GROMACS .gro file of C-alpha atoms in nm:
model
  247
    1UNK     CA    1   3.606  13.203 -11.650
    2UNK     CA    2   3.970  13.265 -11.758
    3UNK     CA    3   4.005  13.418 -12.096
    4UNK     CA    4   4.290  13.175 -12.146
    5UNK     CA    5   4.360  12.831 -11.980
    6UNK     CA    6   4.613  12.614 -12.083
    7UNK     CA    7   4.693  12.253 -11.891
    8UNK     CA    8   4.946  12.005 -11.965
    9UNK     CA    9   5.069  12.143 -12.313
   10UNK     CA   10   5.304  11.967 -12.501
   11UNK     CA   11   5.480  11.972 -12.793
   12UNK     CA   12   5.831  11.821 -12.954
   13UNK     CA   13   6.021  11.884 -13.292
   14UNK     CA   14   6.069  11.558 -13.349
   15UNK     CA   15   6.309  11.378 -13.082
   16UNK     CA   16   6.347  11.688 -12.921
   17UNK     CA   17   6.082  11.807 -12.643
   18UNK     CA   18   6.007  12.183 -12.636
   19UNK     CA   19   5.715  12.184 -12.358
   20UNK     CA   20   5.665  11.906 -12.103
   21UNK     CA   21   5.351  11.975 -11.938
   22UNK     CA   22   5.303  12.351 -11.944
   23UNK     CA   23   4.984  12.514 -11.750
   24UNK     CA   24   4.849  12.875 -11.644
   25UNK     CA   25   4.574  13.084 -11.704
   26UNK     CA   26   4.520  13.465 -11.814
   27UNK     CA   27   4.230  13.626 -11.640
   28UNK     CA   28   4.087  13.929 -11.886
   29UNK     CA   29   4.337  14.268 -11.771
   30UNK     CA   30   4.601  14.058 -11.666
   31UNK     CA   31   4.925  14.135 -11.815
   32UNK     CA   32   5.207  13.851 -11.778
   33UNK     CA   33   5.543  13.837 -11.835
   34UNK     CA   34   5.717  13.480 -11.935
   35UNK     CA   35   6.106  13.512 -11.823
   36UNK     CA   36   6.347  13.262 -11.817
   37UNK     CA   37   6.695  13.173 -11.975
   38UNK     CA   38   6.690  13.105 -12.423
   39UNK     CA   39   6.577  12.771 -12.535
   40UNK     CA   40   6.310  12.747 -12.260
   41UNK     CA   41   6.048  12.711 -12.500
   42UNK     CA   42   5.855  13.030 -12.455
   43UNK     CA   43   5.849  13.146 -12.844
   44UNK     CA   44   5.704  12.779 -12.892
   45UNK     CA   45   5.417  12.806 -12.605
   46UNK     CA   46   5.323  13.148 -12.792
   47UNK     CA   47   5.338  12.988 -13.130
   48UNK     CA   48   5.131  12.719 -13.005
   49UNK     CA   49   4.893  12.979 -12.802
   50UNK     CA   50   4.765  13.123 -13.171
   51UNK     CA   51   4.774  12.830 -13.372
   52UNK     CA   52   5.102  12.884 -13.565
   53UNK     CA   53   5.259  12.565 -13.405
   54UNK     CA   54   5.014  12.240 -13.305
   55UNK     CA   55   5.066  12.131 -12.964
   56UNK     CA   56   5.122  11.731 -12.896
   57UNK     CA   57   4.890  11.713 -12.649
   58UNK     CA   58   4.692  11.901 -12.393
   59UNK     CA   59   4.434  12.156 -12.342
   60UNK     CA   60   4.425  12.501 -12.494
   61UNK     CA   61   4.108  12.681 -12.399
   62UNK     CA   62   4.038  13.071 -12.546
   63UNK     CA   63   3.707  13.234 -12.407
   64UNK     CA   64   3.576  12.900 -12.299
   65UNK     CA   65   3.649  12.785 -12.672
   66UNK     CA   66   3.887  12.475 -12.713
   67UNK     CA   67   4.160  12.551 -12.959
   68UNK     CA   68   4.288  12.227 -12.868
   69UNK     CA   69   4.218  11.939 -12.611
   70UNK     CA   70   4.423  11.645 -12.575
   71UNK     CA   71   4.621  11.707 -12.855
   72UNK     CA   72   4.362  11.718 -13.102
   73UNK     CA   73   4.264  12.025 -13.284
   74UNK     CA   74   3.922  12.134 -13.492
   75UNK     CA   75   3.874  12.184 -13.793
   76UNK     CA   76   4.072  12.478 -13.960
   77UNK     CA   77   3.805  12.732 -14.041
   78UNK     CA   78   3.735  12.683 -13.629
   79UNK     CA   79   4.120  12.720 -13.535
   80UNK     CA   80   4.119  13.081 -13.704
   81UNK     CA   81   3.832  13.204 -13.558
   82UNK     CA   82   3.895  13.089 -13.204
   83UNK     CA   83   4.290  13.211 -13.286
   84UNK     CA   84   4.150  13.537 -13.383
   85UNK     CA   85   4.072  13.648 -13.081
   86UNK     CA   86   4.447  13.737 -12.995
   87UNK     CA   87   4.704  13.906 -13.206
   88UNK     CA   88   5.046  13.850 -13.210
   89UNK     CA   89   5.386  14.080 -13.194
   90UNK     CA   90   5.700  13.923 -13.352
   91UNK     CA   91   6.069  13.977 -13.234
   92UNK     CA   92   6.136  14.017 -13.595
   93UNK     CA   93   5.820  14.334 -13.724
   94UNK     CA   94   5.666  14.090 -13.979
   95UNK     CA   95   5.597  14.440 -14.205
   96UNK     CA   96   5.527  14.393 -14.548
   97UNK     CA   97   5.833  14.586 -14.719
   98UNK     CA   98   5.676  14.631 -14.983
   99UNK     CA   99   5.346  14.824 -14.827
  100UNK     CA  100   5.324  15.161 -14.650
  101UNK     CA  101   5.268  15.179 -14.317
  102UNK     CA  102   4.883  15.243 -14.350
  103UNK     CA  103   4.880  14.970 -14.637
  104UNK     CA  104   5.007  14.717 -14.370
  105UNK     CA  105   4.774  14.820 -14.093
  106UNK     CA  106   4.483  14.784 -14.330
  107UNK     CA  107   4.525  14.462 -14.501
  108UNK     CA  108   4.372  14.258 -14.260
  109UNK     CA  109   4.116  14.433 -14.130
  110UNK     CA  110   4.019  14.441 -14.531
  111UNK     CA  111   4.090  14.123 -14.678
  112UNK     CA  112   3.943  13.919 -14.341
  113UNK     CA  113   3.728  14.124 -14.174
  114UNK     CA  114   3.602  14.306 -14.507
  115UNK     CA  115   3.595  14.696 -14.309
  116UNK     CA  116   3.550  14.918 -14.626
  117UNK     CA  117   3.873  15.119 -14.727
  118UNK     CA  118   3.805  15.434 -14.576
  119UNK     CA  119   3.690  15.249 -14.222
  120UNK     CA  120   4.021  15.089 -14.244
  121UNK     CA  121   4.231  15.363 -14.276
  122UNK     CA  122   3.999  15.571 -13.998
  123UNK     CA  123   4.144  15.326 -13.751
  124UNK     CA  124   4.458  15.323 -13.852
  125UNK     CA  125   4.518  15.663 -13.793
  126UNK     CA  126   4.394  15.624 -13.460
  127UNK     CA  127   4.590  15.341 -13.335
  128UNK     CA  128   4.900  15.497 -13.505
  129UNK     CA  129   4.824  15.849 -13.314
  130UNK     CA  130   4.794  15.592 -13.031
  131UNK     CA  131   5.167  15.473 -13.073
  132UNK     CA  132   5.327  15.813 -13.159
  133UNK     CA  133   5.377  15.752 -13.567
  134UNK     CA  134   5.094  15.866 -13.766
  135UNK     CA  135   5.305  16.114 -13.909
  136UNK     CA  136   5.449  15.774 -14.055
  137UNK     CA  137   5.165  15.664 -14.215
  138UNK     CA  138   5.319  15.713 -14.599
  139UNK     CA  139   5.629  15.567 -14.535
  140UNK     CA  140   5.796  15.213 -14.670
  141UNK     CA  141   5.887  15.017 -14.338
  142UNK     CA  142   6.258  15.077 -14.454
  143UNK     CA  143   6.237  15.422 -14.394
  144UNK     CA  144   6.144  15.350 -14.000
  145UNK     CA  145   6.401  15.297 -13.706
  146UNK     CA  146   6.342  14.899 -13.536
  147UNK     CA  147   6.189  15.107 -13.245
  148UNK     CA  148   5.946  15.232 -13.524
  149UNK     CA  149   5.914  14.934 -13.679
  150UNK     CA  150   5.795  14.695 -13.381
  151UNK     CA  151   5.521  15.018 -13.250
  152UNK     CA  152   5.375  14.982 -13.618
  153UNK     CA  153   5.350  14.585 -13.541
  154UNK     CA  154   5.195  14.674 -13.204
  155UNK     CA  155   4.926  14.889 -13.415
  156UNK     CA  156   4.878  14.682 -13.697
  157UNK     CA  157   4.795  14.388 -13.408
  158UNK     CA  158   4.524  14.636 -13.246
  159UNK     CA  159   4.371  14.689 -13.584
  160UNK     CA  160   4.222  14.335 -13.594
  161UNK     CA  161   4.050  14.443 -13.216
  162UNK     CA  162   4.199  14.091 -13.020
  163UNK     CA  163   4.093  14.019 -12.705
  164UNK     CA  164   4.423  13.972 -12.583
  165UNK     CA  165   4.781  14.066 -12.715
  166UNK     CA  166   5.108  13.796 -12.743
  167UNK     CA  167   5.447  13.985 -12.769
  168UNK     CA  168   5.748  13.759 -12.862
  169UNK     CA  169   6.045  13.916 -12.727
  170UNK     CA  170   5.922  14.230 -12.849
  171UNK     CA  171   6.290  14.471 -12.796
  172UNK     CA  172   6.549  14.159 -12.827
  173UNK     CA  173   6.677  14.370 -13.152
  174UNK     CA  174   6.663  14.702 -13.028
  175UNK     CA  175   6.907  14.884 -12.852
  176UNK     CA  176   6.816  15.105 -12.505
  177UNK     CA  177   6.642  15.408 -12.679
  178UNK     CA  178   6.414  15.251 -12.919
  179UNK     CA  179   6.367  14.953 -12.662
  180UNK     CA  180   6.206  15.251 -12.387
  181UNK     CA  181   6.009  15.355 -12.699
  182UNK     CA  182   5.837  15.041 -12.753
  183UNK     CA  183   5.819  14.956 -12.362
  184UNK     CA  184   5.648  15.291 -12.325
  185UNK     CA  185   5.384  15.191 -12.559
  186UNK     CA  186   5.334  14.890 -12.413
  187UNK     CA  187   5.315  15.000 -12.084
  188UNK     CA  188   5.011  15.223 -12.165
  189UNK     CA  189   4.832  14.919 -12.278
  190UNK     CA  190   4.878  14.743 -11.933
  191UNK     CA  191   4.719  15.063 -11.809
  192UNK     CA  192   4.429  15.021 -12.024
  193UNK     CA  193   4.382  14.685 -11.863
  194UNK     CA  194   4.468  14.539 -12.224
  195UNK     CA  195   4.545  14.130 -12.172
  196UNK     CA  196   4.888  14.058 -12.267
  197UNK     CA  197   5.137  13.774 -12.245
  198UNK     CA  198   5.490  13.920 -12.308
  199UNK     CA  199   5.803  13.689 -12.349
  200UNK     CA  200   6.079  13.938 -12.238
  201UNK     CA  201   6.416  13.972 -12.126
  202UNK     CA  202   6.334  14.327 -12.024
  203UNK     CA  203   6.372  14.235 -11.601
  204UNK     CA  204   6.239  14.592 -11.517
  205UNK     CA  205   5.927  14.611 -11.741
  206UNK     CA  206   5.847  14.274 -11.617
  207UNK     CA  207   5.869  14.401 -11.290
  208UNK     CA  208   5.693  14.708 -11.289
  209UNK     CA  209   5.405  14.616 -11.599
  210UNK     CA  210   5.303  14.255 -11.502
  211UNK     CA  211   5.034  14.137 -11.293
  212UNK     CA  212   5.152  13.781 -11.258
  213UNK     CA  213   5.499  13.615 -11.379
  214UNK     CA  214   5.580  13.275 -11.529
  215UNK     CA  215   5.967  13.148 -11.514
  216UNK     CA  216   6.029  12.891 -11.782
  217UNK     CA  217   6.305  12.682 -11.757
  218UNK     CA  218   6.392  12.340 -11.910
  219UNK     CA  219   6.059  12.323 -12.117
  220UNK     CA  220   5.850  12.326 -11.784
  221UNK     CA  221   5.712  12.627 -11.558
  222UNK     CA  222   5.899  12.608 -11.271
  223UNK     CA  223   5.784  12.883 -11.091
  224UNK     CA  224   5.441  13.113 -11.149
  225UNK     CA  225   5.298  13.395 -10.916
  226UNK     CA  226   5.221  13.756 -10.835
  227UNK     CA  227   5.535  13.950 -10.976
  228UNK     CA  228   5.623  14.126 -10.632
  229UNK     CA  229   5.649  13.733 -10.476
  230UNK     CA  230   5.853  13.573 -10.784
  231UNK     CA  231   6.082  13.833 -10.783
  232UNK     CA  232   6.131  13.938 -10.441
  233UNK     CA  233   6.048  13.572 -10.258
  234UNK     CA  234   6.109  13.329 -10.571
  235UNK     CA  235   6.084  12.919 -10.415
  236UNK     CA  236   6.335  12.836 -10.682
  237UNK     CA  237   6.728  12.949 -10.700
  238UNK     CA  238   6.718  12.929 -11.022
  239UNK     CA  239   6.493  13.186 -11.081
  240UNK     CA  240   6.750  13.441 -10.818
  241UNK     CA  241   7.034  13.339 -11.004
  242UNK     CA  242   6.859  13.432 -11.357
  243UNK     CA  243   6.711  13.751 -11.246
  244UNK     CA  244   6.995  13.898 -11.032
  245UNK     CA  245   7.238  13.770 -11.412
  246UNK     CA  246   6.991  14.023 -11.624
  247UNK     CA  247   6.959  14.283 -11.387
   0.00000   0.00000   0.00000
């Protein structure tokens, strides 16, 4: 059984389509990269993935469980707990400004998952020692660099234990040395066999990371496959011209 399936998904914002017919599947350990040219509608299929956006119609299955088939949805308490089985990594941190570093990584684990304080902050050091920043643990997110910023977010998603990790264009706002920062911690999740779905731009971590590689394109999947074949024996030009534009 795939940990994730998804057939046929799609969704529109009003007259406009975003996703015309989108499937794949994630097998657990399998690390994929989505690439393809802005405005494809791969923030949207994540959005949709963990319940932040409701899909139009088709089948979203997580762990066997149906977040959403044909279009229709179950109730909400079932929609978070099915959802809750993957985090999520924003483009933009999502960090409380307002909350220390620790404060952030602890809220949810908390609030939802009611871990006593002292629990909470036991893992929290441990998945911040795992992304280089414990010694950060005190400080207001304003005080951290974006490369800083987005390894908290990684660690803050790893707090809540997910099954399986979604990255939204994880580096778009970071320039080369805090991009290789966040790109190295990523990387040694793919070596822990962690399941991830990364929307990227970043051509070489998609090479060398991913398992398996889905090229978006005019709110369809054009082309899907083993990274070595899309990249080095890709059916559709499009996907050449794209890859040889970023590279």
């Amino acid at each position: 059984m795939a940990m994730l399936e998804v057939r046929n998904l799609k969704k529109s914002f009003g007259e406009v389509q975003v996703l015309d017919g989108i499937s794949f599947s994630v097998e657990q350990g399998e690390a994929v990269a989505v690439i393809g040219p802005s405005g494809g509608g791969k923030s949207t299929m994540l959005r949709c993935l963990i319940g932040l956006e409701h899909a139009d119609d088709g089948d979203i299955f997580i762990e066997g469980e149906p977040l959403c088939q044909n279009g229709v949805y179950p109730a909400e308490h079932r929609i978070r707990k099915i959802s809750s089985k993957m985090g999520m990594v924003f483009q933009s941190f999502n960090l409380f400004p307002h909350m220390t570093v620790l404060d952030n990584l602890t809220a949810a684990p908390i609030s939802v998952r009611k871990l006593p304080k002292k629990q909470a902050e036991e893992m929290a050091f441990e998945r911040l020692r795992e992304v280089g920043l414990e010694e950060k643990a005190n400080s207001l997110p304003r005080a951290l660099s974006g490369g800083q910023k987005q390894r908290v977010a990684i660690a803050r998603a790893l707090m809540m234990q997910p099954d399986m990790l979604l990255f939204d264009e994880p580096t778009s706002s970071l320039d080369p040395q805090l991009t290789a920062e966040v790109l190295t911690v990523m990387k040694k999740l793919v070596a822990k066999r962690m399941t991830m779905i990364v929307v990227t731009h970043e051509m070489g971590f998609a090479r060398e990371a991913a398992d398996k590689v889905l090229f978006m394109c005019d709110r369809q999947i054009i082309e899907q496959g083993p990274t070595r074949d899309l990249f080095e024996r890709p059916k559709d030009p499009r996907i050449h011209s794209f890859i040889h534009s970023i590279l």
